Amino acid sequence: MNANDIRTTITNTIIESLEAGGLPAWRKTWAADPNGLGLATSLSTGKQYNGINQLLLQVLAMKHGYQCKWFGTFNQIKSAGASVKKGEKAIQIVLFRPITRDRINEVGEQTEDKFFVMRTFNVFNVQQTTDGLDQFRIGFAQPTNTIFERFEMMDRLVEAANVYLRHGGNKAFYSPSGHYIQMPFRHQFESSEAYYATLAHEMIHHTEKAIEFDRSQNDAYALGELVAELGSSFLLAELGLPASENMENCAAYLQHWLKAMKGDTKFIFKAAATASKAVEHLLSHVRVLVTEEVGTC
């Protein structure tokens, strides 16, 4: 079966699944890291920050790309056996502390005054620290029952296509501005197949500039997701990876985006054509390498 036959078979299988209905909801195939970005939490007390501090820390964590929820002062970090990296800048937060003071009132009686005093503190994210604090870092909790099998063809393609691949956090996405792919750590996925299926999806997004996919067009986001999911299925199938055998999650995911596009199944054919273009672009990097290797033998 050639590449066109593979892609046609996959597209038809997905359309049949969509038309049949009764698909389960799409599910995320990786687990959230307990140290991943969520509500900002104090390193010293283990309690979540409140009020404006919570908002401030979450916004700045996203701005600076921190994937960890833990923050501490310079001294707290030092006491825990680590240190702040040279050149890292602190984030200033506020703390209102209750103060009680004795005073003599207008009739000469001793009474208590209670009021709050605002103090500022400088805190750092755990990712701004040197070695140490391992139990607070992303990827600390390693499952004991997961055996991760690496698939050489996909790893080779990532390297050949010069994909900037980063690991950490609880989200999988492609950043157009930074031109990189962010993935959770491998051990967070329920299987190696699930990891590579997610990676393939993001790699299709990674080709958008090269294949001149226009993100400003109408329905671009929904169409882009259709392209990425179809393209990942094509790519995995052509590389011979086991993830291509399970179409259920893929079809459920596509069904969601087709609904967003008013259920018009004609978009699946447009998406399939664009996905094929993206896959050809990715595989061209591997084919070039194979040709060079054969030529040097």
Short mmCIF file of C-alpha atoms in Angstrom, two decimals:
data_model
loop_
_atom_site.label_atom_id
_atom_site.label_comp_id
_atom_site.label_asym_id
_atom_site.label_seq_id
_atom_site.Cartn_x
_atom_site.Cartn_y
_atom_site.Cartn_z
CA MET A 1 0.00 0.00 0.00
CA ASN A 2 1.50 3.35 -1.03
CA ALA A 3 1.28 6.65 0.84
CA ASN A 4 -1.82 7.87 -1.00
CA ASP A 5 -3.63 4.60 -0.30
CA ILE A 6 -2.74 4.79 3.40
CA ARG A 7 -4.01 8.36 3.69
CA THR A 8 -7.23 7.61 1.78
CA THR A 9 -7.94 4.58 3.97
CA ILE A 10 -7.40 6.59 7.16
CA THR A 11 -9.59 9.47 5.95
CA ASN A 12 -12.41 7.11 4.96
CA THR A 13 -12.17 5.22 8.27
CA ILE A 14 -12.49 8.47 10.21
CA ILE A 15 -15.44 9.68 8.13
CA GLU A 16 -17.23 6.35 8.69
CA SER A 17 -16.61 6.66 12.44
CA LEU A 18 -17.92 10.21 12.47
CA GLU A 19 -21.03 9.30 10.49
CA ALA A 20 -21.74 6.29 12.70
CA GLY A 21 -21.74 8.49 15.82
CA GLY A 22 -21.60 7.15 19.36
CA LEU A 23 -17.95 8.06 19.79
CA PRO A 24 -16.56 8.53 23.30
CA ALA A 25 -15.33 11.97 24.30
CA TRP A 26 -11.74 12.74 23.39
CA ARG A 27 -9.48 12.17 26.39
CA LYS A 28 -6.07 13.48 27.29
CA THR A 29 -3.56 10.63 27.19
CA TRP A 30 -1.11 11.98 29.73
CA ALA A 31 -1.27 12.59 33.46
CA ALA A 32 -0.88 15.96 35.12
CA ASP A 33 2.40 16.32 36.98
CA PRO A 34 1.72 17.07 40.68
CA ASN A 35 4.36 19.81 40.57
CA GLY A 36 3.04 21.30 37.34
CA LEU A 37 1.68 24.78 36.89
CA GLY A 38 -1.59 25.27 38.77
CA LEU A 39 -2.35 27.38 41.78
CA ALA A 40 0.91 28.99 42.90
CA THR A 41 2.06 27.38 46.15
CA SER A 42 4.47 28.40 48.91
CA LEU A 43 7.62 26.30 49.17
CA SER A 44 7.83 26.82 52.93
CA THR A 45 4.22 26.25 54.02
CA GLY A 46 2.80 24.10 51.24
CA LYS A 47 -0.21 26.41 51.12
CA GLN A 48 -1.56 28.16 48.04
CA TYR A 49 -1.09 31.92 47.78
CA ASN A 50 -4.20 34.07 48.16
CA GLY A 51 -5.71 37.12 46.54
CA ILE A 52 -3.59 39.36 44.35
CA ASN A 53 -0.50 37.21 44.96
CA GLN A 54 -2.11 34.19 43.31
CA LEU A 55 -3.09 36.22 40.27
CA LEU A 56 0.31 37.90 40.08
CA LEU A 57 2.30 34.67 40.33
CA GLN A 58 0.21 32.81 37.78
CA VAL A 59 0.40 35.63 35.23
CA LEU A 60 4.15 36.03 35.62
CA ALA A 61 4.71 32.26 35.56
CA MET A 62 2.98 32.10 32.18
CA LYS A 63 4.87 35.15 30.94
CA HIS A 64 8.27 33.68 31.83
CA GLY A 65 7.40 30.12 30.84
CA TYR A 66 7.64 28.60 34.32
CA GLN A 67 5.99 25.18 34.41
CA CYS A 68 6.29 24.63 38.17
CA LYS A 69 3.79 25.81 40.81
CA TRP A 70 6.29 26.20 43.68
CA PHE A 71 7.68 29.57 44.83
CA GLY A 72 9.94 30.51 47.73
CA THR A 73 12.06 33.37 49.08
CA PHE A 74 15.82 33.45 48.65
CA ASN A 75 16.35 32.26 52.23
CA GLN A 76 13.70 29.54 51.99
CA ILE A 77 15.39 28.18 48.89
CA LYS A 78 18.79 28.35 50.56
CA SER A 79 17.50 26.57 53.67
CA ALA A 80 16.17 23.79 51.44
CA GLY A 81 19.67 23.15 50.07
CA ALA A 82 19.44 24.99 46.74
CA SER A 83 20.30 28.45 45.48
CA VAL A 84 18.93 30.97 43.02
CA LYS A 85 20.62 30.96 39.62
CA LYS A 86 22.81 33.94 38.88
CA GLY A 87 20.97 36.71 37.04
CA GLU A 88 17.46 35.49 37.90
CA LYS A 89 14.99 38.21 38.85
CA ALA A 90 12.61 37.89 41.80
CA ILE A 91 8.86 38.37 41.72
CA GLN A 92 7.55 40.76 44.36
CA ILE A 93 4.48 39.78 46.33
CA VAL A 94 2.69 41.38 49.27
CA LEU A 95 1.73 40.13 52.70
CA PHE A 96 -0.59 41.82 55.18
CA ARG A 97 0.36 40.99 58.74
CA PRO A 98 -1.90 41.71 61.76
CA ILE A 99 -0.32 43.96 64.39
CA THR A 100 -1.60 44.45 67.92
CA ARG A 101 -0.50 47.47 69.95
CA ASP A 102 -1.44 48.64 73.45
CA ARG A 103 -2.49 52.24 73.90
CA ILE A 104 -4.27 54.48 76.36
CA ASN A 105 -7.62 55.71 75.14
CA GLU A 106 -9.35 59.05 75.70
CA VAL A 107 -10.59 58.14 79.19
CA GLY A 108 -7.22 56.87 80.37
CA GLU A 109 -7.93 53.14 79.95
CA GLN A 110 -5.48 50.68 78.38
CA THR A 111 -6.83 49.17 75.18
CA GLU A 112 -5.58 47.30 72.13
CA ASP A 113 -5.26 48.64 68.63
CA LYS A 114 -5.42 46.03 65.83
CA PHE A 115 -4.40 46.87 62.30
CA PHE A 116 -2.62 45.38 59.29
CA VAL A 117 0.80 46.27 58.02
CA MET A 118 1.69 45.52 54.41
CA ARG A 119 5.08 43.99 53.73
CA THR A 120 6.62 43.00 50.41
CA PHE A 121 8.56 39.82 49.74
CA ASN A 122 10.67 38.66 46.82
CA VAL A 123 10.04 35.10 45.70
CA PHE A 124 11.50 32.86 43.01
CA ASN A 125 10.07 29.95 41.09
CA VAL A 126 11.75 26.58 41.65
CA GLN A 127 12.78 26.64 37.98
CA GLN A 128 14.97 29.66 38.80
CA THR A 129 17.08 27.57 41.18
CA THR A 130 20.12 25.34 40.85
CA ASP A 131 20.28 21.63 41.59
CA GLY A 132 18.30 20.58 44.61
CA LEU A 133 14.60 20.78 45.45
CA ASP A 134 14.13 17.76 43.19
CA GLN A 135 10.88 16.77 44.91
CA PHE A 136 9.37 20.10 43.82
CA ARG A 137 10.41 19.89 40.16
CA ILE A 138 8.46 18.76 37.13
CA GLY A 139 8.95 15.06 36.46
CA PHE A 140 9.96 14.14 40.01
CA ALA A 141 7.27 11.48 40.43
CA GLN A 142 8.35 8.59 38.20
CA PRO A 143 5.81 5.81 37.65
CA THR A 144 7.12 2.32 38.29
CA ASN A 145 4.79 0.40 35.98
CA THR A 146 5.37 2.24 32.69
CA ILE A 147 7.90 0.91 30.21
CA PHE A 148 8.63 3.54 27.60
CA GLU A 149 9.57 2.16 24.22
CA ARG A 150 11.37 4.55 21.92
CA PHE A 151 10.55 4.50 18.21
CA GLU A 152 13.70 5.24 16.29
CA MET A 153 12.00 6.47 13.11
CA MET A 154 10.08 9.19 14.94
CA ASP A 155 13.04 10.26 17.06
CA ARG A 156 15.13 10.41 13.91
CA LEU A 157 12.51 12.54 12.16
CA VAL A 158 12.43 15.05 15.04
CA GLU A 159 16.19 15.45 14.76
CA ALA A 160 16.27 15.55 10.96
CA ALA A 161 13.50 18.16 10.76
CA ASN A 162 15.39 20.28 13.31
CA VAL A 163 12.38 20.43 15.62
CA TYR A 164 13.02 22.35 18.83
CA LEU A 165 11.39 19.95 21.30
CA ARG A 166 10.96 20.89 24.97
CA HIS A 167 9.65 18.72 27.80
CA GLY A 168 7.93 19.74 31.03
CA GLY A 169 4.59 20.89 32.37
CA ASN A 170 1.14 19.48 31.72
CA LYS A 171 0.38 20.81 28.26
CA ALA A 172 1.25 19.74 24.73
CA PHE A 173 1.36 22.56 22.18
CA TYR A 174 3.24 24.21 19.35
CA SER A 175 4.34 27.82 19.87
CA PRO A 176 4.28 29.75 16.56
CA SER A 177 6.12 32.71 18.10
CA GLY A 178 8.90 30.60 19.59
CA HIS A 179 8.73 27.93 16.85
CA TYR A 180 9.06 25.10 19.37
CA ILE A 181 7.01 22.13 20.57
CA GLN A 182 6.26 21.76 24.28
CA MET A 183 5.43 18.27 25.55
CA PRO A 184 4.81 16.73 28.97
CA PHE A 185 7.57 14.31 29.99
CA ARG A 186 7.42 10.85 28.43
CA HIS A 187 6.67 9.12 31.72
CA GLN A 188 3.46 11.16 32.11
CA PHE A 189 1.85 9.40 29.13
CA GLU A 190 -0.11 6.21 29.52
CA SER A 191 1.96 4.57 26.78
CA SER A 192 4.79 5.33 24.38
CA GLU A 193 2.24 5.16 21.55
CA ALA A 194 0.21 7.92 23.21
CA TYR A 195 3.34 10.06 23.55
CA TYR A 196 4.29 9.72 19.88
CA ALA A 197 0.71 10.30 18.70
CA THR A 198 0.63 13.59 20.61
CA LEU A 199 4.08 14.53 19.36
CA ALA A 200 3.06 13.80 15.76
CA HIS A 201 0.04 16.09 16.15
CA GLU A 202 2.25 18.97 17.31
CA MET A 203 4.81 18.27 14.57
CA ILE A 204 2.11 18.83 11.95
CA HIS A 205 1.41 22.22 13.56
CA HIS A 206 5.17 22.83 13.42
CA THR A 207 5.00 22.73 9.59
CA GLU A 208 2.39 25.48 9.28
CA LYS A 209 4.82 28.18 8.24
CA ALA A 210 6.66 25.91 5.80
CA ILE A 211 3.46 24.80 4.05
CA GLU A 212 2.02 28.35 4.19
CA PHE A 213 -0.99 27.51 6.32
CA ASP A 214 -2.84 30.78 6.86
CA ARG A 215 -3.84 31.19 10.50
CA SER A 216 -5.79 34.37 9.69
CA GLN A 217 -8.37 32.65 7.48
CA ASN A 218 -11.90 31.92 8.65
CA ASP A 219 -12.15 28.79 10.81
CA ALA A 220 -8.34 28.61 10.80
CA TYR A 221 -8.08 27.27 14.34
CA ALA A 222 -10.60 24.47 13.89
CA LEU A 223 -9.24 23.62 10.45
CA GLY A 224 -5.69 23.64 11.85
CA GLU A 225 -6.69 21.06 14.48
CA LEU A 226 -8.30 18.87 11.83
CA VAL A 227 -5.12 19.10 9.75
CA ALA A 228 -2.91 18.27 12.71
CA GLU A 229 -4.90 15.24 13.80
CA LEU A 230 -5.26 13.82 10.31
CA GLY A 231 -1.63 14.57 9.57
CA SER A 232 -0.48 12.80 12.72
CA SER A 233 -2.46 9.71 11.69
CA PHE A 234 -0.89 9.79 8.23
CA LEU A 235 2.59 10.30 9.65
CA LEU A 236 2.37 7.52 12.23
CA ALA A 237 0.98 5.11 9.67
CA GLU A 238 3.72 5.84 7.15
CA LEU A 239 6.42 5.49 9.80
CA GLY A 240 4.89 2.19 10.91
CA LEU A 241 4.20 3.23 14.51
CA PRO A 242 1.58 1.28 16.51
CA ALA A 243 -0.35 4.41 17.53
CA SER A 244 -1.90 4.52 14.04
CA GLU A 245 -3.89 1.36 14.84
CA ASN A 246 -6.18 3.11 17.36
CA MET A 247 -8.46 5.56 15.57
CA GLU A 248 -11.08 5.96 18.32
CA ASN A 249 -9.52 8.89 20.16
CA CYS A 250 -8.52 10.54 16.89
CA ALA A 251 -12.06 10.32 15.50
CA ALA A 252 -13.57 11.71 18.71
CA TYR A 253 -11.14 14.62 18.60
CA LEU A 254 -11.98 15.35 14.97
CA GLN A 255 -15.67 15.14 15.68
CA HIS A 256 -15.29 17.96 18.19
CA TRP A 257 -13.68 20.26 15.65
CA LEU A 258 -16.09 19.34 12.88
CA LYS A 259 -18.92 20.40 15.18
CA ALA A 260 -17.10 23.69 15.69
CA MET A 261 -17.15 24.04 11.91
CA LYS A 262 -20.93 23.41 11.82
CA GLY A 263 -20.52 19.71 11.07
CA ASP A 264 -19.58 20.25 7.45
CA THR A 265 -17.69 17.08 6.54
CA LYS A 266 -16.29 18.66 3.37
CA PHE A 267 -13.70 20.26 5.62
CA ILE A 268 -12.25 16.82 6.32
CA PHE A 269 -11.19 16.57 2.68
CA LYS A 270 -9.63 20.03 2.71
CA ALA A 271 -7.89 19.10 5.94
CA ALA A 272 -6.69 15.79 4.48
CA ALA A 273 -5.12 17.55 1.50
CA THR A 274 -3.35 20.05 3.75
CA ALA A 275 -2.29 17.27 6.12
CA SER A 276 -0.72 15.36 3.24
CA LYS A 277 1.28 18.44 2.33
CA ALA A 278 2.52 18.75 5.91
CA VAL A 279 3.49 15.07 6.09
CA GLU A 280 5.37 15.30 2.78
CA HIS A 281 7.31 18.27 4.14
CA LEU A 282 8.31 16.36 7.30
CA LEU A 283 9.21 13.13 5.52
CA SER A 284 11.34 15.02 2.99
CA HIS A 285 13.90 15.59 5.75
CA VAL A 286 14.24 11.85 6.36
CA ARG A 287 14.38 11.02 2.68
CA VAL A 288 17.22 13.50 2.21
CA LEU A 289 19.16 11.81 5.00
CA VAL A 290 18.57 8.35 3.58
CA THR A 291 19.75 9.50 0.16
CA GLU A 292 22.91 11.02 1.66
CA GLU A 293 23.67 7.85 3.62
CA VAL A 294 23.21 5.65 0.59
CA GLY A 295 25.44 7.95 -1.45
CA THR A 296 28.30 7.66 1.03
CA CYS A 297 28.27 3.85 1.19
#
